[in-house]
Amino acid sequence: MVAHNVTILTEEVIRLNKIMRLNRKTHILGKTSVNNFLKNYWQKKPLLIKNAIANFVSPVTASDLFTIAQNEEAISRLIEHKQGIWQVKYGPFKRSDLLKKTNIPWTILVQNINHYLPFAESFLNLFKFIPYARLDDLMISYATKKGSVGPHFDSYDVFLFQAQGVREWKISDQKKFTLDKKSPIKIITNFKSKNSWLLKPGDMLYLPPNIGHWGISQSDDCLTYSIGFRAPGTFEIQSNFLDFIQDHLITNVNEIYKDPNLTLQKNPAEISSNMTKSIRGIVDRLRWDKSSINHFIGQFLSEPIESSIFEAQKPLSLKVFEKSLISKTLRLNPKARMLFIKNNFYVNGEYIKIDKKYTPYLKCLANDREISLESTLNKKDLSALGIILLPLYLSGFVGFI
Ligand code: SIN
Ligand code: CO
């Protein structure tokens, strides 16, 4: 089952982009300015935004979600609360699994919807006030009346946008939680609600990490979009850095330990101070500087999610590619991550070496996730850009619209 069966018409995306006035960065935060949000709420405290988008009608339907949940690559969960026990099943699902109507409330959550639907990718533009390096994905859940994933907390920041139907959100201000040991999912057993709100289509709730929350659908057609942010753990950063250093070790691989001045040891099992000193010297020769750490950061943060598959394209001559470059819009694959540090670019964990002169073009591709080159571009520059971009095209990281 391929996801492009799910078609959201391009005109619909354009219409919604207009409604959402994507250029007005503050729009999605209602009366709260971006600066106020970053200073007082981001990673600090919850914020309820009524009418974040007025008159919102979700272009994504429950049926679209069910279609994506059948895809082998998609990450989805179905959660039911049966006889006091929270039960979870993982996708891919069959449509019949989802259409069976039971009188037990249920919910399905599908991650990375922005990889499947152009609308979902453009919806994320509304959150451009947070750097792409922190953005994870757009997850969408569908729930029947009373459907829920239960009271829990997440380790990540999230915007919960009510797209269809009504959901009650309860949040707590507890610092200590006890978890249900019997449950296969993380459920808080001592949840105490501090605030509760009814979110209608177009309303949104921002939650920083570790806030206890519980969203319960109040209608049979509840769709909630979760815009989730990622934050790597210290261990993850350090262990990935050690792997990076290992892969980029510049050392004499043929050099081996030598001890031409060996003298007789009293205890043959003892590691002598000469030997520890000599090996310490080899370890001490490992060096990294700011620039190698920055390369690591760029490659690490631009790694795509593990399940991403990029289809390699048929070989193409540079000439043909250049022609397309000036006649079509080049767009990043929705699954691709492209970031930069000063004038160094990273796509899907790979460092892209370029002449400084071409950085404005690459910055445009990274920021807007697409670029249309002028047909007036001179031959030399077009060919230089072709040489930079063709390998990305052949790897399936970018494509033409
Ligand atoms: C949802 O049920 O759509 C949101 C899940 C969550 O609270 O993280
Ligand atoms: Co949550």
PDB file of C-alpha atoms in Angstrom, residues 5 14 27 42 84 115 123 141 174 188 192 213 219 223 237 246 277 300 310 330 344 356:
ATOM      1  CA  ASN A   5      -3.063   6.906  -2.719  1.00  0.00           C
ATOM      2  CA  ILE A  14      -2.883  26.501  -1.625  1.00  0.00           C
ATOM      3  CA  HIS A  27      -0.800  33.945  13.510  1.00  0.00           C
ATOM      4  CA  TRP A  42       8.531  27.626  25.481  1.00  0.00           C
ATOM      5  CA  GLY A  84      -9.631  -1.189  33.290  1.00  0.00           C
ATOM      6  CA  HIS A 115       5.999  12.562   5.082  1.00  0.00           C
ATOM      7  CA  PHE A 123       0.994  22.983   8.089  1.00  0.00           C
ATOM      8  CA  SER A 141      -4.792  10.992  16.077  1.00  0.00           C
ATOM      9  CA  GLN A 174       2.302  17.472  39.732  1.00  0.00           C
ATOM     10  CA  ILE A 188      -0.068   7.999  35.364  1.00  0.00           C
ATOM     11  CA  LYS A 192      -4.676  15.103  39.520  1.00  0.00           C
ATOM     12  CA  HIS A 213      -1.881  15.616  30.494  1.00  0.00           C
ATOM     13  CA  SER A 219     -17.101  13.335  19.933  1.00  0.00           C
ATOM     14  CA  LEU A 223      -8.874  14.559  15.027  1.00  0.00           C
ATOM     15  CA  ILE A 237      24.860  12.976  21.821  1.00  0.00           C
ATOM     16  CA  GLN A 246      35.890   6.873  15.299  1.00  0.00           C
ATOM     17  CA  LYS A 277      52.562   5.632  29.663  1.00  0.00           C
ATOM     18  CA  PHE A 300      23.852  14.169  13.727  1.00  0.00           C
ATOM     19  CA  PHE A 310      14.835   7.283  -0.124  1.00  0.00           C
ATOM     20  CA  LEU A 330      13.334  21.716  -6.858  1.00  0.00           C
ATOM     21  CA  ASN A 344      28.345  24.314   5.957  1.00  0.00           C
ATOM     22  CA  LYS A 356      30.915  29.826  -0.435  1.00  0.00           C
TER      23      LYS A 356
END
